[in-house]
PDB file of C-alpha atoms in Angstrom:
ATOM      1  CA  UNK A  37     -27.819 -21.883  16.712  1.00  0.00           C
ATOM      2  CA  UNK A  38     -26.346 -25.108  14.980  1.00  0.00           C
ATOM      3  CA  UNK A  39     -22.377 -26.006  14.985  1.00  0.00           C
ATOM      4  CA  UNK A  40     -22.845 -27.833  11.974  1.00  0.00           C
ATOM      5  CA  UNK A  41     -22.354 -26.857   8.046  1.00  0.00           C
ATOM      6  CA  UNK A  42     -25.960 -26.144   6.722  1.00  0.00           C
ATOM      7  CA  UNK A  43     -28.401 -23.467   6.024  1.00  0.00           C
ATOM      8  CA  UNK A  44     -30.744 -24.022   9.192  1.00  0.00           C
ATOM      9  CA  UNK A  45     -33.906 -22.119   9.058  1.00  0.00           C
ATOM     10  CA  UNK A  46     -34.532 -20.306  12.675  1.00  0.00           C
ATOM     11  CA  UNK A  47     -37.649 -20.168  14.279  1.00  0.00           C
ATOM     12  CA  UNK A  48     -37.327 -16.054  16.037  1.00  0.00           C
ATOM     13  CA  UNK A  49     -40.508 -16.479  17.814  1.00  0.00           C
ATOM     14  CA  UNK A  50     -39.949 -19.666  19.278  1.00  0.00           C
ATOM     15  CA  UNK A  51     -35.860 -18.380  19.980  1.00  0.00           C
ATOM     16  CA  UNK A  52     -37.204 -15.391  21.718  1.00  0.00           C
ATOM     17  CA  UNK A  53     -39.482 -17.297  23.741  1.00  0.00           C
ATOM     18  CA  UNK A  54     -36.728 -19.328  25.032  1.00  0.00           C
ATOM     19  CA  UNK A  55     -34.876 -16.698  26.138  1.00  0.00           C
ATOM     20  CA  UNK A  56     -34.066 -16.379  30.240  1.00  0.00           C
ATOM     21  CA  UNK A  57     -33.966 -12.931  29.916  1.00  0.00           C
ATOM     22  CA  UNK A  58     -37.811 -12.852  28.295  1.00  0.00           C
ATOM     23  CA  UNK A  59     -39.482 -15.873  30.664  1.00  0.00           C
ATOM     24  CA  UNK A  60     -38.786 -14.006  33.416  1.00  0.00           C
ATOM     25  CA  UNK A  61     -40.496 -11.416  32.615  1.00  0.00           C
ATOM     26  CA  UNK A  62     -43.908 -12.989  31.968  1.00  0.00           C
ATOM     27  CA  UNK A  63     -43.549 -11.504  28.980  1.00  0.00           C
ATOM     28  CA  UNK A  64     -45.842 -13.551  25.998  1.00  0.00           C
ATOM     29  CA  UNK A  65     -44.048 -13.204  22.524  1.00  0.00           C
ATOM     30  CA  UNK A  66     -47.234 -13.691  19.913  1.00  0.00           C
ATOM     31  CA  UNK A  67     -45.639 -12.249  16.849  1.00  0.00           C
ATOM     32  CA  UNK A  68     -42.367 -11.663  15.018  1.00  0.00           C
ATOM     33  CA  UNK A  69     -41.663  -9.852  12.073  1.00  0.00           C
ATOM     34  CA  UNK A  70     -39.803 -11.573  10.181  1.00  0.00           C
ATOM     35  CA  UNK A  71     -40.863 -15.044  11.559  1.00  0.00           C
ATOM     36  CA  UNK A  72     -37.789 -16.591  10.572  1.00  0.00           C
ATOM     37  CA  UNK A  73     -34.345 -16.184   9.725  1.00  0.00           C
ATOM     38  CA  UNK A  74     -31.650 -18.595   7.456  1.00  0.00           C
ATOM     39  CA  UNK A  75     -28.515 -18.879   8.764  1.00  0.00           C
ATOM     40  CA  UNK A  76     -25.654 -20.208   6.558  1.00  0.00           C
ATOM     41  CA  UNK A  77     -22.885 -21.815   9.083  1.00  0.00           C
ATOM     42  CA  UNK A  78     -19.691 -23.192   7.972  1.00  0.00           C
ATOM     43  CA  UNK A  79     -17.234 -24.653  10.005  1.00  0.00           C
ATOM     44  CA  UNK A  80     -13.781 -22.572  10.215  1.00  0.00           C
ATOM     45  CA  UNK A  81     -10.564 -24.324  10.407  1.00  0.00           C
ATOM     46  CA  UNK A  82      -7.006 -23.223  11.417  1.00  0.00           C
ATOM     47  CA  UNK A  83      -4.047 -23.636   8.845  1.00  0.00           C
ATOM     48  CA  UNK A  84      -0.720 -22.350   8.774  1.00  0.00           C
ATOM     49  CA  UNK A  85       0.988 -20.891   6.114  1.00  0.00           C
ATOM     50  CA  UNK A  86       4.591 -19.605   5.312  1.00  0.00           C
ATOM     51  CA  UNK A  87       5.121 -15.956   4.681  1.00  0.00           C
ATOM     52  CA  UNK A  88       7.395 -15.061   1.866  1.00  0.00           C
ATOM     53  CA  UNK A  89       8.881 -11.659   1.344  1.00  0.00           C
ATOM     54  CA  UNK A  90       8.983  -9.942  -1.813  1.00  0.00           C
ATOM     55  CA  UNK A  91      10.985  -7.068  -2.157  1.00  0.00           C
ATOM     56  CA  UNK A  92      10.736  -5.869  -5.289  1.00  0.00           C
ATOM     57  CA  UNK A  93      12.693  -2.857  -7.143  1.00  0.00           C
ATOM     58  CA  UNK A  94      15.927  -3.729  -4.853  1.00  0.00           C
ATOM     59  CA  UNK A  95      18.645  -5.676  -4.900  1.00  0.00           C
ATOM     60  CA  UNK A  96      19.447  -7.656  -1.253  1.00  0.00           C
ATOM     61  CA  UNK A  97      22.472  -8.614   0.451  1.00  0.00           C
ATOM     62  CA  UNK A  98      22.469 -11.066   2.821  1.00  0.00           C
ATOM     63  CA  UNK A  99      18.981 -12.823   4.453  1.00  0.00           C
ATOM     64  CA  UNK A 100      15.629 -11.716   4.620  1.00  0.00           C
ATOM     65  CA  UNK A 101      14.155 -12.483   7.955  1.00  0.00           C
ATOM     66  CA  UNK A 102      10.619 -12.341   8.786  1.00  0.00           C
ATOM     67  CA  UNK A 103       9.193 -12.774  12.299  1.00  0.00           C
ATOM     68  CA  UNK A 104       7.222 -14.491  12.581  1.00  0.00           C
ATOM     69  CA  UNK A 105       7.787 -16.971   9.574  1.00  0.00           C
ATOM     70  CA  UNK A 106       4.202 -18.562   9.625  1.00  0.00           C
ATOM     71  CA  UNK A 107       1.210 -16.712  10.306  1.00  0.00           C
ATOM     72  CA  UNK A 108      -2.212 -18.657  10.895  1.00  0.00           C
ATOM     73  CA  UNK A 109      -5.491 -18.367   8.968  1.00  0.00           C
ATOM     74  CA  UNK A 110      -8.706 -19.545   9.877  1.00  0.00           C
ATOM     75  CA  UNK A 111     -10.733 -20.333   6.547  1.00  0.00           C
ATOM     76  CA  UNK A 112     -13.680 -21.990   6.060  1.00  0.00           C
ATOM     77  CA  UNK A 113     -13.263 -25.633   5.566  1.00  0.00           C
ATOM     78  CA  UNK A 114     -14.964 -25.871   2.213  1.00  0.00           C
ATOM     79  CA  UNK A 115     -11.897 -23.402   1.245  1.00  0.00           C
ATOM     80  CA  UNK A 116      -9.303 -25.096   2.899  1.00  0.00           C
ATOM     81  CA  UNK A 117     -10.118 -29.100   1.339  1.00  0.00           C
ATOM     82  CA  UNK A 118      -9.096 -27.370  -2.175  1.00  0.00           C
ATOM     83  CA  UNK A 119      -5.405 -25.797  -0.797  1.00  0.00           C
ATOM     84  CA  UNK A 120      -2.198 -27.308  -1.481  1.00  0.00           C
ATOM     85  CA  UNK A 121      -0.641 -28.750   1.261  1.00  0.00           C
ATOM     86  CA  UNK A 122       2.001 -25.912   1.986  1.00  0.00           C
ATOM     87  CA  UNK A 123       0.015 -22.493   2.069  1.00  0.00           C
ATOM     88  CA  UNK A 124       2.213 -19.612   1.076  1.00  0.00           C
ATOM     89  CA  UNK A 125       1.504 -15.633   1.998  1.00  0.00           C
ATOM     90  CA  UNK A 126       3.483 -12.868   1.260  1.00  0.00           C
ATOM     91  CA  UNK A 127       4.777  -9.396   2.592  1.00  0.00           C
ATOM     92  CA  UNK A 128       5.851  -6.878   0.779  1.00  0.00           C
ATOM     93  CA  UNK A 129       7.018  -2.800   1.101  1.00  0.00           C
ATOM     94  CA  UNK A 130       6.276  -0.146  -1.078  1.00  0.00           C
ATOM     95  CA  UNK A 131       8.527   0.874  -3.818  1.00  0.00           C
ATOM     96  CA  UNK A 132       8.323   4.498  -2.833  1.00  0.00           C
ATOM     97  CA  UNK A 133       9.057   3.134   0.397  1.00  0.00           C
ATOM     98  CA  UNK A 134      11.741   1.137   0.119  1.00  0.00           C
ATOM     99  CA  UNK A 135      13.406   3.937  -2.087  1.00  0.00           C
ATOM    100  CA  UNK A 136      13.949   6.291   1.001  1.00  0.00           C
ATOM    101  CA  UNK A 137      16.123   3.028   2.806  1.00  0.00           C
ATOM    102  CA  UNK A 138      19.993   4.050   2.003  1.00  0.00           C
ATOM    103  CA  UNK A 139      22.393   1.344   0.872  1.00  0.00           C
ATOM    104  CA  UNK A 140      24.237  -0.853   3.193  1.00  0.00           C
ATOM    105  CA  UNK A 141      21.986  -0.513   6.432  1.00  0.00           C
ATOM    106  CA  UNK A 142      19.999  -3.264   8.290  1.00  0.00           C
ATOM    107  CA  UNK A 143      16.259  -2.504   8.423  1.00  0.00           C
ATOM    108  CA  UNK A 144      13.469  -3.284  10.107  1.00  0.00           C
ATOM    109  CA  UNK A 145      10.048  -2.979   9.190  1.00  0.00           C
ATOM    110  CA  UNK A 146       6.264  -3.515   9.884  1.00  0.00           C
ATOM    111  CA  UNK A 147       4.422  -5.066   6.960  1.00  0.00           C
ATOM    112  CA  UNK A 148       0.355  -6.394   6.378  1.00  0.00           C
ATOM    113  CA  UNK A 149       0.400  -9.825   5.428  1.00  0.00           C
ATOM    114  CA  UNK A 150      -0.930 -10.738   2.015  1.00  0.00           C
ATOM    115  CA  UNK A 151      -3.113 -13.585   0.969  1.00  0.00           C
ATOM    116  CA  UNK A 152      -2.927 -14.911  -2.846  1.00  0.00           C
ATOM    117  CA  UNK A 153      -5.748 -14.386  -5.123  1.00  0.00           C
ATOM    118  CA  UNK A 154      -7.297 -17.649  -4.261  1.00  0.00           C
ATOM    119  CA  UNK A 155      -7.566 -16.945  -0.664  1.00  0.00           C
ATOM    120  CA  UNK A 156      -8.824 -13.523  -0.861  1.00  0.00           C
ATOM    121  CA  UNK A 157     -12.155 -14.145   0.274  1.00  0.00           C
ATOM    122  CA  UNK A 158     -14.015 -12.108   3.425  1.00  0.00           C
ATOM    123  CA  UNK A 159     -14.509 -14.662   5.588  1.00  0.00           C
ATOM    124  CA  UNK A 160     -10.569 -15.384   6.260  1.00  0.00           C
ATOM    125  CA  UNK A 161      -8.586 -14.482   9.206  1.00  0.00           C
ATOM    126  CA  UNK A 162      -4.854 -13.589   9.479  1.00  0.00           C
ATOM    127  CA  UNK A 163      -3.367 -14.130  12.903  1.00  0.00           C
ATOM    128  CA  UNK A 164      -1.153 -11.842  12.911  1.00  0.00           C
ATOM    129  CA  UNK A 165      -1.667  -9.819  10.437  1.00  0.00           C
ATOM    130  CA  UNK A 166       1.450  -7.806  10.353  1.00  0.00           C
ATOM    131  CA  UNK A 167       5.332  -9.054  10.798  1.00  0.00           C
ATOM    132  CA  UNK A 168       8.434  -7.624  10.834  1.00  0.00           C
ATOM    133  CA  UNK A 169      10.755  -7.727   7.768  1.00  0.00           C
ATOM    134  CA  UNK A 170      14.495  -6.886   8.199  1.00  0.00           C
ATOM    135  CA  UNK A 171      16.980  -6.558   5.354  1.00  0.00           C
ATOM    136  CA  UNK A 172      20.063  -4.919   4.298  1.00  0.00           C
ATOM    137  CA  UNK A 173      19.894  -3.176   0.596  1.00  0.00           C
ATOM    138  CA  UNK A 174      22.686  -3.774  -1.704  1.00  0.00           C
ATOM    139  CA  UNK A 175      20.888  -1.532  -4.724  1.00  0.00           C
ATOM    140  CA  UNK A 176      17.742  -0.419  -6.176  1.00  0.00           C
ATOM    141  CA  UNK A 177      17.197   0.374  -9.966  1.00  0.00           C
ATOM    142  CA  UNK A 178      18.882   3.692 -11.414  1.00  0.00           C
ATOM    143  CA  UNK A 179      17.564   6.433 -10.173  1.00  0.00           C
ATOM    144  CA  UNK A 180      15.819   5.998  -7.059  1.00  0.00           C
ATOM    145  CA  UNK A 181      19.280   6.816  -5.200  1.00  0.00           C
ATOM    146  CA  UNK A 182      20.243   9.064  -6.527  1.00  0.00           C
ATOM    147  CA  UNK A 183      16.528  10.973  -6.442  1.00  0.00           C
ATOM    148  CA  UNK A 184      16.723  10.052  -2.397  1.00  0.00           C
ATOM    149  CA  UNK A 185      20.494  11.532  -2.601  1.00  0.00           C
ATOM    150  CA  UNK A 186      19.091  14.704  -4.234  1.00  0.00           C
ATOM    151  CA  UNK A 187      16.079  14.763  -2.368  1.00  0.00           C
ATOM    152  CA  UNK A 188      18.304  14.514   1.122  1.00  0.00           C
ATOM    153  CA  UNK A 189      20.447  17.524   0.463  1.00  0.00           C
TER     154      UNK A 189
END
């Protein structure tokens, strides 16, 4: 199979044939159905990018930390020629989660790392994929604590 970028066109019968595993055997290979396969290959490339919280519905005190603070994706290099030089992802919670967190605690939390809109393609990699958020919550809209004050009685 090539290393290169292309769309080679592979010869199965003549593949097969090559194979240890088949010459050993003795084994003739006279037909293949289909006779040949296209491959697309693309080279991948490793980038890092800075992950950005967004917490929104809540007010913060103090810093946001996330660890780790980059994350590393491995994109196709077609993709990666039309990025900006600094590559930002985000993590987020919930609302519904973060309306259970009480006031004036420290927390820390597991979150899936998010790719922007122009990175949300299949063939991209997040490595990791989750990090750890930790915040302390000054406020969150009116409403949501006093529903979790209700809700806790």
């Amino acid at each position: 199979v090539p290393t290169t970028d292309g769309t080679p066109n592979i010869d199965l019968a003549a593949r097969i044939a090559q194979l240890d595993a088949i010459r050993q055997t003795g084994v003739e290979v006279t037909d293949v159905d289909p006779n040949s396969i296209s491959l697309i290959v693309e080279t991948m490339v490793s980038v890092e990018a800075v992950v950005v919280p967004v917490l929104n519905d809540v007010q913060i005190t103090g810093d946001i930390t996330v660890v780790p603070a980059t994350v590393t994706l491995l994109i196709p290099s077609s993709v990666s020629d039309t990025l900006p030089e600094a590559i930002q992802v985000t993590v987020s919670l919930p609302p519904n989660e973060l309306a259970l967190l009480q006031h004036g605690y420290r927390y820390t939390k597991d979150a899936g790392v998010r790719l922007p809109a122009s990175l949300d393609l299949p063939d991209i990699k997040i490595e990791p994929s989750t990090v750890s958020i930790s915040f302390t919550i000054k406020s969150s809209p009116i409403g949501l604590s006093s529903w979790y004050s209700w809700i806790s009685k």
